[in-house]
């Protein structure tokens, strides 16, 4: 199964895929980092759909995920998930990060999505330690991969994350 996990380096918005995962915040109204890049490249239809979700359910909790269309992005869907802010690690951060990946897979299964790109959720502005985040992501993805999912891209923006994933996949992949 883990041969379906592909490690890539670059800008997630440039890589064609069925669903792109966004590291959003609870407001769903956009922000910096990958969230800013996705909204910039995707255009205003994504924000409009996020506003509609807010009106319905009041945003998205930490560890949860919602799905929208992908506007001008080379994708069909954007899955917006909210990882935890790292605050020392004693506040449930690992469980919340694990939950974010699992909730993405709930939506992947519900929408029968065959290919998905993940950024390294929570490891930028939210300061989650990168190695621990990669281990949690790898375990969650491995647990949820199944026949119908053909490809999971791990898209690393910076060299440091790419090197961490490269080592992890060599050891465990
Ligand atoms: N493609 C792929 N990865 C990227 C890109 C990109 N275009 N841009 C950044 N990354 P971050 P978080 C990487 O900060 O830590 C926003 O303001 C980045 O190097 O985007 O979950 C939201 O609105 C890092 O490895 O997300 C929230 O308020 C990873 O993506 C908050 O930031 C995640 O970094 C979420 O913080």
Tab-separated table of C-alpha atoms and ligand atoms in Angstrom:
chain	number	residue	atom	x	y	z
A	1	UNK	CA	0.000	0.000	0.000
A	2	UNK	CA	2.711	2.485	0.930
A	3	UNK	CA	4.014	2.407	-2.666
A	4	UNK	CA	1.000	4.641	-3.315
A	5	UNK	CA	2.564	7.390	-1.191
A	6	UNK	CA	4.539	9.762	-3.446
A	7	UNK	CA	6.921	12.323	-2.011
A	8	UNK	CA	7.052	15.587	-3.959
A	9	UNK	CA	8.645	18.968	-3.388
A	10	UNK	CA	7.032	22.186	-4.567
A	11	UNK	CA	3.874	24.252	-4.541
A	12	UNK	CA	0.785	22.098	-3.921
A	13	UNK	CA	-1.384	24.432	-6.047
A	14	UNK	CA	0.611	23.537	-9.178
A	15	UNK	CA	0.210	19.761	-8.979
A	16	UNK	CA	-2.821	18.236	-10.764
A	17	UNK	CA	-4.742	15.864	-8.501
A	18	UNK	CA	-8.352	15.019	-7.678
A	19	UNK	CA	-8.328	16.554	-4.185
A	20	UNK	CA	-5.928	19.036	-2.614
A	21	UNK	CA	-5.780	19.298	1.166
A	22	UNK	CA	-5.589	22.782	2.650
A	23	UNK	CA	-4.111	23.537	6.083
A	24	UNK	CA	-6.835	26.000	7.022
A	25	UNK	CA	-7.949	27.656	10.259
A	26	UNK	CA	-11.268	27.369	12.071
A	27	UNK	CA	-12.683	30.479	10.419
A	28	UNK	CA	-12.320	28.944	6.918
A	29	UNK	CA	-11.794	32.499	5.666
A	30	UNK	CA	-8.230	32.041	4.448
A	31	UNK	CA	-4.880	33.057	5.876
A	32	UNK	CA	-1.168	32.745	5.113
A	33	UNK	CA	0.951	29.741	4.168
A	34	UNK	CA	-0.618	27.047	2.029
A	35	UNK	CA	-4.101	28.398	2.824
A	36	UNK	CA	-3.203	31.756	1.244
A	37	UNK	CA	-1.676	30.027	-1.780
A	38	UNK	CA	-4.766	27.838	-2.330
A	39	UNK	CA	-7.223	30.731	-2.111
A	40	UNK	CA	-5.042	32.947	-4.323
A	41	UNK	CA	-4.640	30.318	-7.027
A	42	UNK	CA	-8.168	28.894	-6.718
A	43	UNK	CA	-10.101	32.144	-6.954
A	44	UNK	CA	-13.115	33.433	-5.102
A	45	UNK	CA	-15.468	30.490	-5.581
A	46	UNK	CA	-13.589	28.557	-2.875
A	47	UNK	CA	-14.071	31.379	-0.356
A	48	UNK	CA	-17.749	31.615	-1.291
A	49	UNK	CA	-18.197	27.904	-0.574
A	50	UNK	CA	-16.297	28.282	2.703
A	51	UNK	CA	-18.622	31.126	3.703
A	52	UNK	CA	-21.619	28.910	2.971
A	53	UNK	CA	-20.168	26.183	5.201
A	54	UNK	CA	-19.585	28.767	7.961
A	55	UNK	CA	-23.176	29.904	7.656
A	56	UNK	CA	-24.308	26.291	7.994
A	57	UNK	CA	-22.021	24.969	10.711
A	58	UNK	CA	-19.995	27.909	12.031
A	59	UNK	CA	-16.548	27.099	10.629
A	60	UNK	CA	-14.434	24.006	11.158
A	61	UNK	CA	-13.118	22.698	14.481
A	62	UNK	CA	-9.490	21.743	15.102
A	63	UNK	CA	-9.033	18.150	13.970
A	64	UNK	CA	-12.000	18.323	11.596
A	65	UNK	CA	-12.281	18.817	7.805
A	66	UNK	CA	-14.739	20.143	5.215
A	67	UNK	CA	-14.805	19.906	1.430
A	68	UNK	CA	-15.384	22.452	-1.362
A	69	UNK	CA	-14.841	22.655	-5.080
A	70	UNK	CA	-11.420	23.724	-6.307
A	71	UNK	CA	-12.159	26.805	-8.438
A	72	UNK	CA	-9.271	27.445	-10.836
A	73	UNK	CA	-6.948	24.905	-9.225
A	74	UNK	CA	-5.941	21.786	-11.188
A	75	UNK	CA	-8.186	19.668	-8.952
A	76	UNK	CA	-11.823	18.777	-8.419
A	77	UNK	CA	-11.989	19.310	-4.669
A	78	UNK	CA	-10.231	21.129	-1.862
A	79	UNK	CA	-10.412	19.444	1.540
A	80	UNK	CA	-9.917	22.121	4.198
A	81	UNK	CA	-8.669	20.713	7.463
A	82	UNK	CA	-7.681	22.483	10.653
A	83	UNK	CA	-4.630	21.135	12.435
A	84	UNK	CA	-3.717	22.070	15.998
A	85	UNK	CA	-1.533	24.986	17.017
A	86	UNK	CA	1.539	23.468	18.742
A	87	UNK	CA	1.557	24.599	22.319
A	88	UNK	CA	4.134	22.318	23.931
A	89	UNK	CA	2.511	18.996	23.063
A	90	UNK	CA	0.569	18.412	26.304
A	91	UNK	CA	-2.685	19.834	25.002
A	92	UNK	CA	-3.821	17.005	22.758
A	93	UNK	CA	-1.889	18.273	19.730
A	94	UNK	CA	-0.838	14.806	18.423
A	95	UNK	CA	-4.413	13.473	18.673
A	96	UNK	CA	-5.791	16.545	16.934
A	97	UNK	CA	-3.284	16.246	14.096
A	98	UNK	CA	-4.122	12.528	13.724
A	99	UNK	CA	-7.800	13.419	13.675
A	100	UNK	CA	-7.243	16.020	10.923
A	101	UNK	CA	-5.762	13.328	8.647
A	102	UNK	CA	-8.509	10.834	9.510
A	103	UNK	CA	-11.274	13.364	8.841
A	104	UNK	CA	-9.680	14.074	5.433
A	105	UNK	CA	-9.878	10.355	4.693
A	106	UNK	CA	-13.537	10.269	5.767
A	107	UNK	CA	-14.192	12.826	2.999
A	108	UNK	CA	-11.916	11.001	0.539
A	109	UNK	CA	-13.988	7.850	1.104
A	110	UNK	CA	-17.320	9.644	1.028
A	111	UNK	CA	-16.501	11.303	-2.316
A	112	UNK	CA	-14.685	8.257	-3.738
A	113	UNK	CA	-11.546	10.318	-4.325
A	114	UNK	CA	-8.715	8.429	-6.019
A	115	UNK	CA	-5.835	10.879	-5.720
A	116	UNK	CA	-5.032	13.429	-3.046
A	117	UNK	CA	-2.224	15.834	-2.169
A	118	UNK	CA	-1.410	16.657	1.454
A	119	UNK	CA	0.767	19.518	2.690
A	120	UNK	CA	2.498	19.100	6.054
A	121	UNK	CA	-0.476	20.200	8.147
A	122	UNK	CA	0.313	22.357	11.225
A	123	UNK	CA	4.082	22.446	10.624
A	124	UNK	CA	4.277	26.046	9.381
A	125	UNK	CA	2.529	28.906	11.138
A	126	UNK	CA	1.111	26.435	13.732
A	127	UNK	CA	4.685	25.271	14.670
A	128	UNK	CA	4.021	21.532	15.114
A	129	UNK	CA	7.445	19.759	15.178
A	130	UNK	CA	8.063	18.487	11.671
A	131	UNK	CA	9.402	15.010	12.423
A	132	UNK	CA	6.604	14.113	14.833
A	133	UNK	CA	4.052	15.555	12.401
A	134	UNK	CA	5.420	13.399	9.562
A	135	UNK	CA	5.264	10.255	11.744
A	136	UNK	CA	1.648	10.959	12.709
A	137	UNK	CA	0.738	11.719	9.087
A	138	UNK	CA	2.420	8.551	7.813
A	139	UNK	CA	0.638	6.355	10.360
A	140	UNK	CA	-2.771	7.893	9.686
A	141	UNK	CA	-2.370	7.709	5.902
A	142	UNK	CA	-1.120	4.111	6.060
A	143	UNK	CA	-4.038	3.125	8.288
A	144	UNK	CA	-6.585	4.609	5.901
A	145	UNK	CA	-5.133	3.720	2.483
A	146	UNK	CA	-7.203	1.132	0.647
A	147	UNK	CA	-7.689	-0.326	-2.843
A	148	UNK	CA	-9.770	2.544	-4.225
A	149	UNK	CA	-7.248	5.261	-3.356
A	150	UNK	CA	-4.618	5.205	-6.089
A	151	UNK	CA	-2.200	7.932	-5.048
A	152	UNK	CA	-1.403	10.055	-2.010
A	153	UNK	CA	1.048	12.890	-2.668
A	154	UNK	CA	2.997	14.327	0.234
A	155	UNK	CA	3.885	17.785	-1.022
A	156	UNK	CA	6.772	19.367	0.856
A	157	UNK	CA	7.351	23.057	0.372
A	158	UNK	CA	10.718	23.231	2.059
A	159	UNK	CA	13.775	21.008	1.897
A	160	UNK	CA	13.674	20.222	5.621
A	161	UNK	CA	10.261	18.523	5.408
A	162	UNK	CA	11.257	16.738	2.219
A	163	UNK	CA	14.365	15.297	3.940
A	164	UNK	CA	12.337	14.193	6.983
A	165	UNK	CA	9.809	12.383	4.746
A	166	UNK	CA	12.543	10.893	2.587
A	167	UNK	CA	14.133	9.278	5.665
A	168	UNK	CA	10.799	8.173	7.078
A	169	UNK	CA	9.698	6.502	3.836
A	170	UNK	CA	13.060	4.773	3.520
A	171	UNK	CA	12.763	3.360	7.047
A	172	UNK	CA	9.071	2.527	7.093
A	173	UNK	CA	7.755	2.764	3.542
B	1	LIG	N1	2.466	24.201	-1.173
B	1	LIG	C1	2.787	23.207	-0.314
B	1	LIG	N2	3.104	23.435	0.964
B	1	LIG	C2	3.124	24.720	1.387
B	1	LIG	C3	2.793	25.807	0.568
B	1	LIG	C4	2.462	25.511	-0.778
B	1	LIG	N3	2.123	26.461	-1.662
B	1	LIG	N4	2.901	26.948	1.301
B	1	LIG	C5	3.296	26.579	2.546
B	1	LIG	N5	3.432	25.236	2.594
B	1	LIG	P1	1.122	26.509	6.956
B	1	LIG	P2	-0.222	25.478	9.373
B	1	LIG	C6	3.821	24.365	3.712
B	1	LIG	O1	1.738	27.628	7.711
B	1	LIG	O2	1.071	25.363	10.072
B	1	LIG	C7	-2.615	29.795	7.712
B	1	LIG	O3	-2.594	31.161	7.986
B	1	LIG	C8	4.599	24.966	4.855
B	1	LIG	O4	5.981	25.073	4.523
B	1	LIG	O5	0.569	26.757	5.621
B	1	LIG	O6	-1.190	24.329	9.441
B	1	LIG	C9	-3.975	29.173	8.004
B	1	LIG	O7	-5.030	30.051	7.669
B	1	LIG	C10	4.355	23.925	5.933
B	1	LIG	O8	5.209	22.795	5.743
B	1	LIG	O9	-0.096	25.818	7.805
B	1	LIG	C11	-3.904	28.918	9.463
B	1	LIG	O10	-4.197	30.093	10.190
B	1	LIG	C12	2.930	23.448	5.650
B	1	LIG	O11	2.642	23.885	4.317
B	1	LIG	C13	-2.464	28.550	9.696
B	1	LIG	O12	-1.742	29.151	8.624
B	1	LIG	C14	1.888	24.018	6.584
B	1	LIG	O13	2.212	25.355	6.876
B	1	LIG	C15	-2.245	27.056	9.588
B	1	LIG	O14	-0.922	26.764	9.938
